[in-house]
Amino acid sequence: MQTALCKTLGLDYPIIQAGIGGAAGPELAAAVSNAGALGTLTLTGDGREGSRRRIAALRDLTDRRFATNVILAYDVEAELDAMAEAKPPLVSLFWGDPAPHVERFHAIGSKVMLTVGSVEEAKRAADAGVDMVVAQGWEAGGHVRGRVASLALVPAVVDAVAPLPVIAAGGISDGRGLAAVLALGAQAALVGTRFLASREANTHRAYRAKVLAATAADTVYSKLFDGGWPGAPGRVVRTDLVAAWEAAGQPEPGRRQGEGQVIARDDDGSPIERYQAVTARREIEGDIESLPLWAGQGVGLVKREQGAAEIIEEMVGEARAAMARGAELTGS
Ligand SMILES: Cc1cc2nc3c(=O)[nH]c(=O)nc-3n(C[C@H](O)[C@H](O)[C@H](O)COP(=O)(O)O)c2cc1C
């Protein structure tokens, strides 16, 4: 199952593991890359030394290609410097203008990709010289850039930036979704939520349990978790905290219950307040279910804990079967 983008990136399969905050560490990215897809290491918040260490740890675990990811809405200069030193095959950017970074990474041989949420943003990214764009539909987990669902967004972006390769994201949690986005003209699927319950993801067990239990209708898109990143909407599992906020009429910041309360601690002891935009990693202790349990609508298709390689194998098998069914329908 090789698209032109697979050849460009040296992949066996058109699957890219999304940057999924602290849940995507070296173990997950390496397992995905070793399985023939593309792993992504997220670095936002790791600083220069932390980024260097994590990239080195990834390189110890795989000889294959990988991506490194930062969110441009944060101050990530140190992370970008560490990335420039490490020369990753693919630089994955989100939530900002890629223009100031394209030349720097092209000069060292890295390809550059931006996740976008609209046709307009995709066109601006193409003009800025990125090598590919990710069209992220509104179903996606984590922070959500636009308002249009994948089925409508992906073909619109494909048409708008052709011949630039487009990768589809949002709601793709099995091989039927992969086959669907390839049919829409995408050259790969970027998959986040499906990997949250993978054995290699750095997600807290209480977070995994919620992901495994949730159905497609159990996620909420809102700006509730604004601590550290005000105004950025995201999609999470509807926990008791989220349901209580909805029941209270979705009060604005400043009027929400328990604001400023410390509800958990990171492994270095630093406090995590209610409504803070963090990812519930294994090492966090406290009221995990009140943290933002980021997940997309494809969460309903995540049914058991699996290794990342098994997930990729299963998705590829399902996509092949879906495409064979399509070929049968057309008699080809
Ligand atoms: C837990 C979580 C954390 C995320 N953190 C990031 C991030 O650090 N950088 C980024 O570019 N995207 C981030 N995203 C968005 C993903 O890159 C991707 O667009 C999304 O997961 C795709 O939709 P899906 O979850 O339906 O597969 C995150 C998503 C999740 C679920």
Coordinates of N, CA and C in Angstrom, one line a residue, residues 4-5 13 34 38 44 46 55-56 94 105 110 118 147 200-201 219 229 233 243 245 277 279 281 289:
A4 N 2.6 8.0 -3.3 CA 3.9 8.7 -3.6 C 4.5 9.2 -2.4
L5 N 3.7 9.7 -1.4 CA 4.3 10.2 -0.2 C 5.1 9.1 0.6
Y13 N 4.0 1.9 4.8 CA 2.5 2.1 4.9 C 2.2 3.6 5.1
N34 N 9.5 1.6 13.5 CA 10.0 0.2 13.2 C 9.0 -0.7 12.6
L38 N 5.2 6.0 10.2 CA 6.1 7.1 10.6 C 5.7 7.5 12.1
T44 N 7.2 19.9 22.4 CA 6.7 21.2 23.0 C 6.9 21.1 24.5
D46 N 9.7 20.7 26.2 CA 10.9 19.9 26.6 C 12.2 20.8 26.6
I55 N 15.3 13.1 21.5 CA 15.6 12.7 20.2 C 16.7 11.6 20.2
A56 N 17.7 11.7 21.1 CA 18.7 10.7 21.2 C 18.1 9.4 21.6
F94 N 2.4 22.8 14.1 CA 1.0 23.0 14.4 C 0.8 24.3 15.0
F105 N 14.9 24.5 7.9 CA 14.8 23.1 7.9 C 15.1 22.5 6.5
S110 N 15.6 18.5 6.0 CA 14.4 18.0 6.6 C 13.2 18.5 5.8
S118 N -8.2 24.5 7.8 CA -9.1 25.1 6.7 C -8.3 25.2 5.4
R147 N -13.1 24.0 12.0 CA -14.5 23.7 12.3 C -15.2 22.7 11.3
E200 N 2.8 1.3 24.1 CA 4.0 2.2 24.1 C 3.6 3.6 24.4
A201 N 2.4 4.0 24.4 CA 2.0 5.4 24.6 C 2.2 5.7 26.1
T219 N -17.4 12.5 23.3 CA -16.3 13.5 23.3 C -17.0 14.9 23.3
W229 N -2.8 27.8 27.7 CA -3.1 28.0 26.3 C -4.5 28.5 26.1
P233 N -9.4 25.8 21.2 CA -10.4 24.7 21.5 C -9.8 23.4 21.3
A243 N -19.0 17.2 32.2 CA -20.4 17.1 32.3 C -21.0 18.1 33.3
W245 N -19.7 21.0 34.1 CA -19.5 22.3 33.4 C -20.6 22.5 32.4
A277 N -4.2 22.8 30.4 CA -4.0 22.0 29.2 C -2.8 21.1 29.3
T279 N -1.3 16.8 29.2 CA -1.7 15.4 28.8 C -1.5 14.5 30.0
R281 N -0.1 12.0 31.5 CA 1.0 11.0 31.3 C 1.0 10.1 32.5
E289 N -8.9 11.9 36.4 CA -10.1 12.1 35.6 C -10.6 13.5 35.5

